[in-house]
Amino acid sequence: MRGASGLEGQQTFAKRVQFSSPFLPYLFLAPQLAIIFVFFYWPSVQAIQSSFYLEDPFGFGATFVGMSNYTDVLKSTEYLGIAQFTAIFTALVAFFALSIGLLLAIKADGVIRGNAAYKTLLIWVYAIAPPVAGLIGMMFFNQHIGPLVEFARWFGWDIKVGLDYSDTAFAMIVVSVWKQIPYNFIFFLSGLQGIPVSVREAAALDCRSEFRRFWTVILPLLAPTAFFLLIINVTYALFDTFGVIDVMVKDKAANNPITLVYKVYMDGFRGSDLGGSSAQSVILMLVVLVLTVFQFRFIERRVHYN
Amino acid sequence: MHRTRFFDHVILLIGVFIMVAPVVVAFMTSTHEAADIHRNGLSLTWGGHFTETYEAVLTREGGFTGKVTGLNMMLNSMILGLGFAVGKIVLSMLAAYAIVYFRFPLATFFFWVIFTTLLLPLEVRILPSYEVMNALRLTNTYTGLIVPLLASATGTFYFRQFFKSVPDELLEAARIDGAGPFKFFIDVLVPLSRTMMAAIFIIMFVYGWNQYLWPTLMTTDEGFFTLVRGIKQILLVWVGSNIPDYNEAFALAILAMLPPVMIVVIFQRWFIKGLTESDK
C-alpha cells in the first residue's frame, strides 16, 4: 500500500538507453519473484480457494460449499456488528490522527525558531510498535494505577477498560491516534514546506485573514498529500492497529470491541474455522482493492498537482 | 502577530507533551518497585531501582520454558530488523535494476506481478500464509520470520523511482568506457544510491523490528521470540498475579522501543527523506 501513489501511471518503465540481455534481467528479478510467488500469490490463491470449502478442523478433507461461507459471514449479526465497529473506529482514528497531525504541522511550519526541536519531539513516537503503544495505553487506562482513569473520574466518568465495551473502544482509539499522529505530521509538514515562498507571499497580499488564506490557498495545495494520507490512515486503522487491539483485549475478545482483521485472526487461529476465516480474508482483500482503485481514480481526477 | 506566535508555541508544546509524556512516565515508573507502583500509581519521579529492574528483565531466565531472557529476545529482534532491512534492499535493488535498465519482453508483465503485492497487506492472508509456512516447515526459524515479510514490493518502487531519476548520460558514458551491466551496477549505481539505501534501511529496520502479527504466528518456541512479540506474553503472565510486575512490563516496553526510536531520532533527516520522497 505504502508507496502505491508513487506510481505515476504505466507510461515509462524504461530508460532511453538500456542494456539488452537474454537472461540477465530474469536473473536479477528471480529472487524477488520467487519470494512473491511463494509468500504472496500462493497464499492469496489459497485464501480464495479455501473460502469456497468447508474444511474439517481435524484435517480430514474439505467439502466444496460454494458461496455459503460468504453468506454465513455476511448474515452473521456478530460479523456485521464488528464491521460496523471497524467502520466507526477507522473513521475516528483517521479523522483525529489527520486533524491533529495537520494542526501541529501548520503550527510547526509557522514557527521558525525551535522548528527542528519540535520536529524531533513530535516524530519519534512513529518508531514505537503498536503493541508496545498498546501496553503503555493499558497501563494509563489501568483500573488501579492509570492516571487517565483518575483524570476521567474528576468528571464523573468511571473508565473500565477491558470490561466496558465503549470504554475499551475509547482507549483503543486514543492509543491508535497517538501512535499515528507523527506519521501525518511528517507528511503534512513536508507538504507545507514544499509550498513555494512566492505562493505564500502572493496569498498574504491577496487575503489578510490567515484562516481564509489557509482554507483557499494552502489546503488545496496540500490536497494530494492529504488524500494520500487519508488512504494510508484508513489502511493503518484497518490493519496496523492489530497489535494495539490484541494487547488491549488481553485475549478476552468476547465483550470487547475488535476489528475485522482481528476477527479473521480469531476465527482462523482460535476457532479453526478455515473456510469462514478465508471468506473474511477475501472480503477484506476486496475492501483494500476498492480503496486502491478509489485512490487512483481520485488522484487522477480530483486532486490537482501544482 | 506576537500573540499568534505565542499561541502557536502553546499548541506545539501541548502536542509535544501528549507525544512525550506517556513514554517519560513509562520510563520513570519502570525504575520503581512493583509494590510501590501498585500503591502509588504511575510516577514522574526517579524510583532508584533502574539497575535491578533492567538487569532482571534483560538477564533473568523467564517465560514458560524458563529459558528466555530479555537479551535473547533483543537479539532476535535485531536479527529480524537487520535481516529484513538488508534483504529488502538487496532484493529491491536487483529487481528495480532489471525493470529500469533492461529491455526484455516480459518487463511489463513482471512489473505488474510485483506491483500487485502493494495492494494486499500480509494481514489479509495470514491464515493461508501460515499454512504455507507449515508446509515448508519454516515455523520457528529465522528464515520463516524474515522471508515472508519480504514479499511486498515497496522497496522495489522506491528504487525504481530513484533509478529513473538517474541521468541517462551516466549509462552512456559507462558504456563508452566499456562497462557491462554488472560493472555499471556495482561501480556506478550502488555508490549513487547510498543515501537512498540508508533512508530505506532505516525505515525497513524500524518496520522489521516492530513486526508483531507475523512473529506471533510464526514463533511458538520462545527461543525465537522478539521483544515486540514477547510483550503479549508478559502481559498474560502479570495479569494473573497479585501484585503485577508493572515495573518489568514497562522496562520491557522501553527496551522494545529503544533501538527503533534511537534510529529515527539520530537519522531523522534520512528517515523523513526516505518516507516522504518515496511516497510522493
Coordinates of C-alpha atoms in Angstrom, one line a residue, chain B:
Chain B
M1 CA 1.5 39.0 15.3
H2 CA 3.3 38.3 18.5
R3 CA 0.2 36.9 20.1
T4 CA -0.4 34.4 17.3
R5 CA 3.2 33.2 17.7
F6 CA 2.7 32.7 21.4
F7 CA -0.4 30.5 20.8
D8 CA 1.4 28.6 18.1
H9 CA 4.0 27.6 20.7
V10 CA 1.4 26.8 23.3
I11 CA -0.3 24.4 20.8
L12 CA 3.0 22.8 19.8
L13 CA 4.0 22.4 23.4
I14 CA 0.7 20.7 24.2
G15 CA 1.4 18.4 21.2
V16 CA 4.9 17.6 22.4
F17 CA 3.6 16.9 25.9
I18 CA 1.0 14.5 24.6
M19 CA 3.6 12.7 22.5
V20 CA 6.4 12.6 25.0
A21 CA 4.8 12.4 28.5
P22 CA 3.4 8.8 28.3
V23 CA 6.8 7.4 27.4
V24 CA 8.6 9.5 30.0
V25 CA 6.1 8.3 32.6
A26 CA 6.6 4.7 31.4
F27 CA 10.3 5.0 31.8
M28 CA 10.2 6.7 35.2
T29 CA 7.7 4.2 36.5
S30 CA 9.9 1.3 35.4
T31 CA 12.5 2.4 37.9
H32 CA 10.1 1.9 40.9
E33 CA 9.4 -1.3 42.7
A34 CA 6.2 -3.2 41.7
A35 CA 4.6 -2.8 45.2
D36 CA 5.3 0.9 45.1
I37 CA 3.6 1.3 41.7
H38 CA 0.7 -0.8 42.9
R39 CA 0.2 1.5 45.9
N40 CA 1.0 4.9 44.4
G41 CA 0.3 4.6 40.7
L42 CA 2.4 5.7 37.8
S43 CA 5.2 8.1 38.6
L44 CA 7.1 11.0 37.2
T45 CA 9.9 10.7 39.6
W46 CA 13.0 8.6 39.6
G47 CA 12.5 5.4 41.7
G48 CA 16.1 4.4 42.1
H49 CA 15.6 0.8 41.0
F50 CA 16.8 1.2 37.5
T51 CA 19.7 -1.3 37.5
E52 CA 17.8 -4.1 39.4
T53 CA 14.8 -3.9 37.2
Y54 CA 16.6 -3.7 33.9
E55 CA 19.2 -6.3 34.8
A56 CA 16.4 -8.7 35.9
V57 CA 14.5 -8.1 32.7
L58 CA 17.5 -8.5 30.5
T59 CA 19.2 -11.5 32.1
R60 CA 16.7 -13.4 34.2
E61 CA 15.5 -16.5 32.5
G62 CA 11.8 -16.4 32.2
G63 CA 8.9 -17.4 30.0
F64 CA 7.1 -20.8 30.1
T65 CA 10.2 -22.8 29.5
G66 CA 12.2 -20.7 31.9
K67 CA 15.0 -20.2 29.5
V68 CA 14.3 -17.0 27.6
T69 CA 16.0 -13.7 28.6
G70 CA 15.3 -10.2 27.5
L71 CA 18.7 -10.1 25.9
N72 CA 17.8 -13.2 23.9
M73 CA 14.6 -11.5 22.7
M74 CA 16.5 -8.4 21.9
L75 CA 19.0 -10.4 19.8
N76 CA 16.1 -11.9 17.9
S77 CA 14.6 -8.5 17.3
M78 CA 17.9 -7.3 16.0
I79 CA 18.2 -10.3 13.6
L80 CA 14.7 -9.7 12.3
G81 CA 15.2 -5.9 11.9
L82 CA 18.6 -6.2 10.2
G83 CA 17.7 -9.3 8.1
F84 CA 14.6 -7.7 6.9
A85 CA 16.2 -4.4 6.0
V86 CA 19.2 -5.9 4.3
G87 CA 17.0 -8.4 2.4
K88 CA 14.6 -5.8 1.3
I89 CA 17.4 -3.6 -0.1
V90 CA 19.2 -6.3 -1.9
L91 CA 16.0 -7.8 -3.5
S92 CA 14.5 -4.5 -4.4
M93 CA 17.7 -3.0 -5.9
L94 CA 18.2 -6.0 -8.1
A95 CA 14.6 -6.1 -9.3
A96 CA 14.4 -2.4 -9.9
Y97 CA 17.7 -2.6 -11.8
A98 CA 16.2 -5.2 -14.1
I99 CA 13.0 -3.2 -14.6
V100 CA 14.6 0.1 -15.3
Y101 CA 17.8 -0.7 -17.1
F102 CA 16.9 -3.7 -19.2
R103 CA 14.8 -4.2 -22.3
F104 CA 13.1 -7.6 -22.2
P105 CA 9.8 -8.9 -23.4
L106 CA 8.2 -9.7 -20.1
A107 CA 9.1 -6.4 -18.4
T108 CA 5.6 -5.0 -18.3
F109 CA 4.2 -8.3 -17.1
F110 CA 6.7 -8.7 -14.2
F111 CA 6.2 -5.1 -13.3
W112 CA 2.5 -5.7 -12.6
V113 CA 3.2 -9.0 -10.9
I114 CA 5.4 -7.1 -8.5
F115 CA 3.1 -4.1 -8.3
T116 CA 0.2 -6.2 -7.2
T117 CA 1.9 -7.1 -3.9
L118 CA 1.4 -3.5 -2.8
L119 CA -2.3 -3.9 -2.9
L120 CA -2.7 -6.5 -0.2
P121 CA -1.1 -6.4 3.2
L122 CA 0.0 -9.6 4.9
E123 CA -2.8 -9.3 7.4
V124 CA -5.5 -10.3 5.0
R125 CA -3.8 -13.6 4.1
I126 CA -2.4 -14.6 7.5
L127 CA -4.0 -18.0 7.7
P128 CA -3.0 -19.3 4.3
S129 CA 0.5 -17.8 4.7
Y130 CA 0.8 -19.7 7.9
E131 CA -0.2 -22.9 6.2
V132 CA 2.4 -22.3 3.5
M133 CA 5.0 -21.9 6.2
N134 CA 3.9 -25.1 7.8
A135 CA 4.0 -26.9 4.6
L136 CA 7.6 -25.6 4.1
R137 CA 8.5 -26.4 7.7
L138 CA 9.6 -22.9 8.3
T139 CA 7.9 -22.1 11.6
N140 CA 10.3 -21.3 14.4
T141 CA 13.1 -20.4 12.1
Y142 CA 14.7 -17.1 11.3
T143 CA 14.0 -17.7 7.6
G144 CA 10.3 -18.1 8.3
L145 CA 10.4 -15.0 10.4
I146 CA 12.0 -12.8 7.8
V147 CA 11.5 -14.0 4.3
P148 CA 7.7 -13.9 4.0
L149 CA 7.7 -10.3 5.2
L150 CA 9.9 -9.5 2.1
A151 CA 7.0 -10.5 -0.2
S152 CA 5.9 -6.9 -0.7
A153 CA 7.5 -4.7 -3.2
T154 CA 7.6 -1.3 -1.5
G155 CA 11.4 -1.2 -1.8
T156 CA 11.3 -2.0 -5.5
F157 CA 9.2 1.0 -6.1
Y158 CA 11.4 3.3 -4.1
F159 CA 14.5 2.2 -6.1
R160 CA 12.6 2.2 -9.4
Q161 CA 11.7 5.8 -8.8
F162 CA 15.2 6.6 -7.8
F163 CA 16.9 4.9 -10.7
K164 CA 14.6 6.6 -13.1
S165 CA 15.9 9.9 -11.9
V166 CA 19.5 9.0 -12.5
P167 CA 20.6 10.7 -15.8
D168 CA 20.8 8.6 -18.9
E169 CA 24.2 10.1 -19.7
L170 CA 25.8 8.1 -16.9
L171 CA 24.9 4.8 -18.6
E172 CA 26.0 6.2 -22.0
A173 CA 29.3 7.2 -20.5
A174 CA 29.8 3.9 -18.7
R175 CA 29.1 2.0 -21.9
I176 CA 31.6 4.1 -23.9
D177 CA 34.1 3.1 -21.2
G178 CA 33.2 -0.5 -21.9
A179 CA 31.3 -1.2 -18.6
G180 CA 28.9 -4.2 -18.7
P181 CA 25.7 -4.5 -16.6
F182 CA 27.4 -5.8 -13.5
K183 CA 30.2 -3.2 -13.5
F184 CA 27.7 -0.4 -14.1
F185 CA 25.5 -1.6 -11.3
I186 CA 28.3 -2.0 -8.7
D187 CA 30.6 0.9 -9.7
V188 CA 28.0 3.5 -10.6
L189 CA 24.5 2.7 -9.4
V190 CA 25.3 1.4 -6.0
P191 CA 27.5 4.3 -4.9
L192 CA 25.0 6.7 -6.3
S193 CA 22.2 5.1 -4.3
R194 CA 23.9 5.3 -1.0
T195 CA 21.7 7.9 0.6
M196 CA 18.6 6.2 -0.8
M197 CA 19.8 2.9 0.6
A198 CA 20.4 4.5 4.0
A199 CA 17.0 6.0 4.1
I200 CA 15.3 2.8 3.2
F201 CA 17.4 0.8 5.6
I202 CA 16.2 3.0 8.5
I203 CA 12.6 2.7 7.6
M204 CA 12.8 -1.0 7.0
F205 CA 14.7 -1.7 10.1
V206 CA 12.1 0.1 12.2
Y207 CA 9.4 -1.8 10.3
G208 CA 11.0 -5.2 10.8
W209 CA 11.8 -4.6 14.5
N210 CA 8.2 -3.6 15.1
Q211 CA 6.6 -6.6 13.5
Y212 CA 4.0 -8.2 15.7
L213 CA 1.4 -10.3 14.0
W214 CA 3.7 -12.4 11.8
P215 CA 6.2 -13.3 14.6
T216 CA 3.2 -14.1 16.8
L217 CA 2.0 -16.7 14.4
M218 CA 5.4 -17.9 13.3
T219 CA 7.1 -18.5 16.6
T220 CA 5.8 -20.7 19.3
D221 CA 9.3 -21.6 20.5
E222 CA 10.2 -18.9 23.0
G223 CA 13.8 -19.1 21.8
F224 CA 12.6 -17.2 18.7
F225 CA 10.5 -14.6 20.4
T226 CA 11.3 -11.0 19.6
L227 CA 10.8 -8.2 22.2
V228 CA 7.7 -6.9 20.5
R229 CA 6.2 -10.4 20.2
G230 CA 7.1 -11.0 23.9
I231 CA 5.1 -8.1 25.1
K232 CA 1.9 -10.0 24.9
Q233 CA 3.4 -12.9 26.8
I234 CA 4.5 -10.6 29.6
L235 CA 1.0 -9.2 29.8
L236 CA -0.5 -12.7 30.1
V237 CA 1.9 -13.5 32.9
W238 CA 1.3 -10.4 35.0
V239 CA -2.4 -10.2 34.6
G240 CA -2.9 -13.2 36.9
S241 CA -0.6 -12.3 39.7
N242 CA -1.4 -10.5 42.9
I243 CA 0.9 -7.5 42.5
P244 CA 1.6 -7.3 38.8
D245 CA 5.2 -6.6 37.8
Y246 CA 4.3 -3.3 36.3
N247 CA 7.9 -2.2 36.5
E248 CA 9.1 -5.1 34.5
A249 CA 6.4 -4.7 31.9
F250 CA 7.3 -1.0 31.5
A251 CA 11.0 -1.9 31.4
L252 CA 10.4 -4.3 28.5
A253 CA 8.3 -1.8 26.7
I254 CA 11.1 0.8 27.0
L255 CA 13.7 -1.8 25.8
A256 CA 11.4 -2.7 22.9
M257 CA 11.1 0.9 21.7
L258 CA 14.7 2.0 22.3
P259 CA 16.5 0.8 19.2
P260 CA 13.9 2.0 16.6
V261 CA 13.4 5.3 18.4
M262 CA 17.1 6.0 18.6
I263 CA 17.5 5.2 14.9
V264 CA 14.6 7.5 14.0
V265 CA 15.9 10.4 16.2
I266 CA 19.6 10.1 15.1
F267 CA 18.9 9.6 11.4
Q268 CA 15.9 11.8 11.4
R269 CA 16.8 13.6 8.1
W270 CA 17.3 10.4 6.2
F271 CA 14.3 8.8 7.7
I272 CA 12.0 11.7 6.7
K273 CA 13.6 11.9 3.3
G274 CA 13.0 8.2 2.7
L275 CA 9.4 8.4 3.8
T276 CA 8.3 11.4 2.0
E277 CA 10.3 11.2 -1.2
S278 CA 9.3 7.7 -2.0
D279 CA 5.7 8.3 -1.3
K280 CA 5.0 11.3 -3.4

